[in-house]
């Protein structure tokens, strides 16, 4: 497959006279794709029913005629003001019951039927008008579901839909009361109409209630998206995508992905570093102009899985952004590196956000490929280099990795509902394990929780998966791979209740979690032989072999045949020790990578990237700071 480049463009922001020159310049730079349309509702329908699509017809024509392929976005992330006046209750309410206001974007509640009907209408207008347009090469639904904390809504519309969702799931109110343990604190309900949303309670709501609400909210995102996809597909055979984000875990991306042809995500490595990676100050300082060396790769692997193999970067950071706590400029070379890293993980396309920096409104401090005065910005220069390199490179292919990690959004909902200790969260557990594997030089596949066939993998890790259905436990126990479970794996049943027999209740593994505790993070619990548990540990009992022990003599990691259970929150050294040991058992070769050097195997190529600010040595030779190195295998 030919890997491609693209950009995000807003023709409605610029005089029409500029479009042709812009399009020519995009083609000259080697771009293939141009994404447009996703925020243009007020320009397409300035007042109810007054349609003004001619300009979009012309924009698509100009871009397409220049040789570009258009990704057409539906504009439902930005309902215009008249729509709010028509449906004043369409906005989401936050957990304090306050309405989210007009004046930015994403001011809608996924459950509002009136807004959904408006979305159907505008999406149908798009699909009917452009479904057969040969310049439209792909679609995008909405923009970044969940961005700006918009998945959970505590609105009356959400309440009504939640009650219906619960009635459908539990059948009778007695079944719900039993499943949630509502006898506790006299919380028993007489009917589904008694049930409220789990906000504004005096102290914490029942975790079963909260988890159900999170699952419901996730399903609302999936059904909102499906509604658009169904309409688009009636009129177009072009692939449909949605642009997901980094570390947004409030809805199940796999479920949304089931309705898409291509998963895309928006990658802002420097923007993410400060508040999404979960690293200390020293790490953030040393990667401030490069981004975390594993965070992008993790999402590349995640979205390859969400897209069932087909995925893109829809928005690639082009320079300083406007929205992070600090917004530094990338080191020269990073905008090229990020693109190559994405291709190494199988991206079909990388599109830079955005074409020209807008001198007005919220993102005036956000770089583009062009400056506001139309001069080339560094992103354009680096993108041109990538385009030249792509022309001279044979294809990058994807093959199964030797190790896999399961990522389960439902587990994230459960951890968020009941973290048990400050700072404990599911994403971090999985990401820490991922980083440890990458530092051993390994390529990693990320699998969804519904996977049952693990053939071909030497190691499969499912840390932190709080609810594990029995058939998953069985499939893992029977797999040939080394299996890693814990901490908190299988710690709750499907309704967020502690199961008896006590967890993990794993076939062929005699380990029982007898008690758990969370502690201050500055009370690390040393392991004999190196590494620590930090902030959380479990007391393990059973006849399985103790392979790691805490210094106080308690078992820390236990193992029986191919099944390993980790009874605490590992620091980097503990994960590294454990995975090294398991790789030895599974006969997987490892390396010891440090600093910002990482690699990924792509067919016959090993692609090395250096997120470090200094040149470094790799087994394949020296790699420049912010450099990429191609090794033939
Ligand atoms: C993304 C979003 C874009 C733009 C960009 C700025 O989250 O999809 O519309 O706002 O961030 O970095």
CSV table of N, CA and C in Angstrom, one decimal, residues 25-26 28-29 318 355-357 368-382 384:
chain,number,residue,atom,x,y,z
A,25,UNK,N,-0.5,24.3,-4.0
A,25,UNK,CA,0.7,24.2,-3.1
A,25,UNK,C,0.6,22.9,-2.3
A,26,UNK,N,-0.6,22.5,-1.9
A,26,UNK,CA,-0.7,21.2,-1.2
A,26,UNK,C,-0.1,20.0,-2.1
A,28,UNK,N,1.9,20.3,-4.7
A,28,UNK,CA,3.3,20.5,-4.9
A,28,UNK,C,4.1,19.9,-3.7
A,29,UNK,N,3.5,20.1,-2.5
A,29,UNK,CA,4.2,19.6,-1.3
A,29,UNK,C,4.2,18.1,-1.2
A,318,UNK,N,1.7,20.3,14.1
A,318,UNK,CA,2.5,21.0,13.1
A,318,UNK,C,3.5,22.0,13.7
A,355,UNK,N,-3.7,23.5,7.7
A,355,UNK,CA,-2.9,24.0,6.5
A,355,UNK,C,-2.3,25.4,6.9
A,356,UNK,N,-3.2,26.4,7.1
A,356,UNK,CA,-2.7,27.7,7.4
A,356,UNK,C,-3.1,28.1,8.8
A,357,UNK,N,-2.2,28.7,9.6
A,357,UNK,CA,-2.5,29.2,10.9
A,357,UNK,C,-3.6,30.3,10.8
A,368,UNK,N,0.4,26.2,11.9
A,368,UNK,CA,-0.1,25.4,10.7
A,368,UNK,C,1.1,25.1,9.9
A,369,UNK,N,0.8,24.5,8.7
A,369,UNK,CA,1.9,24.2,7.7
A,369,UNK,C,2.3,25.5,7.1
A,370,UNK,N,1.4,26.5,7.0
A,370,UNK,CA,1.8,27.8,6.6
A,370,UNK,C,1.6,28.8,7.7
A,371,UNK,N,2.4,29.9,7.7
A,371,UNK,CA,2.1,31.0,8.7
A,371,UNK,C,0.9,31.8,8.2
A,372,UNK,N,0.4,32.6,9.1
A,372,UNK,CA,-0.8,33.4,8.7
A,372,UNK,C,-0.5,34.3,7.5
A,373,UNK,N,0.8,34.6,7.3
A,373,UNK,CA,1.1,35.5,6.1
A,373,UNK,C,1.4,34.6,4.9
A,374,UNK,N,1.1,33.4,5.0
A,374,UNK,CA,1.2,32.5,3.8
A,374,UNK,C,2.6,31.9,3.5
A,375,UNK,N,3.6,32.3,4.4
A,375,UNK,CA,5.0,31.8,4.2
A,375,UNK,C,5.0,30.3,4.6
A,376,UNK,N,5.9,29.5,4.1
A,376,UNK,CA,6.1,28.1,4.6
A,376,UNK,C,6.4,28.1,6.1
A,377,UNK,N,5.8,27.3,6.9
A,377,UNK,CA,6.2,27.1,8.2
A,377,UNK,C,7.0,25.8,8.3
A,378,UNK,N,7.7,25.5,9.4
A,378,UNK,CA,8.5,24.3,9.4
A,378,UNK,C,7.8,23.0,9.1
A,379,UNK,N,6.5,22.9,9.5
A,379,UNK,CA,5.8,21.6,9.2
A,379,UNK,C,5.7,21.4,7.7
A,380,UNK,N,5.5,22.4,6.9
A,380,UNK,CA,5.4,22.2,5.5
A,380,UNK,C,6.8,21.6,4.9
A,381,UNK,N,7.8,22.2,5.4
A,381,UNK,CA,9.1,21.8,5.0
A,381,UNK,C,9.4,20.3,5.3
A,382,UNK,N,9.1,20.0,6.6
A,382,UNK,CA,9.3,18.6,7.0
A,382,UNK,C,8.3,17.6,6.3
A,384,UNK,N,7.2,18.0,3.3
A,384,UNK,CA,7.7,17.8,1.9
A,384,UNK,C,8.9,16.7,1.9
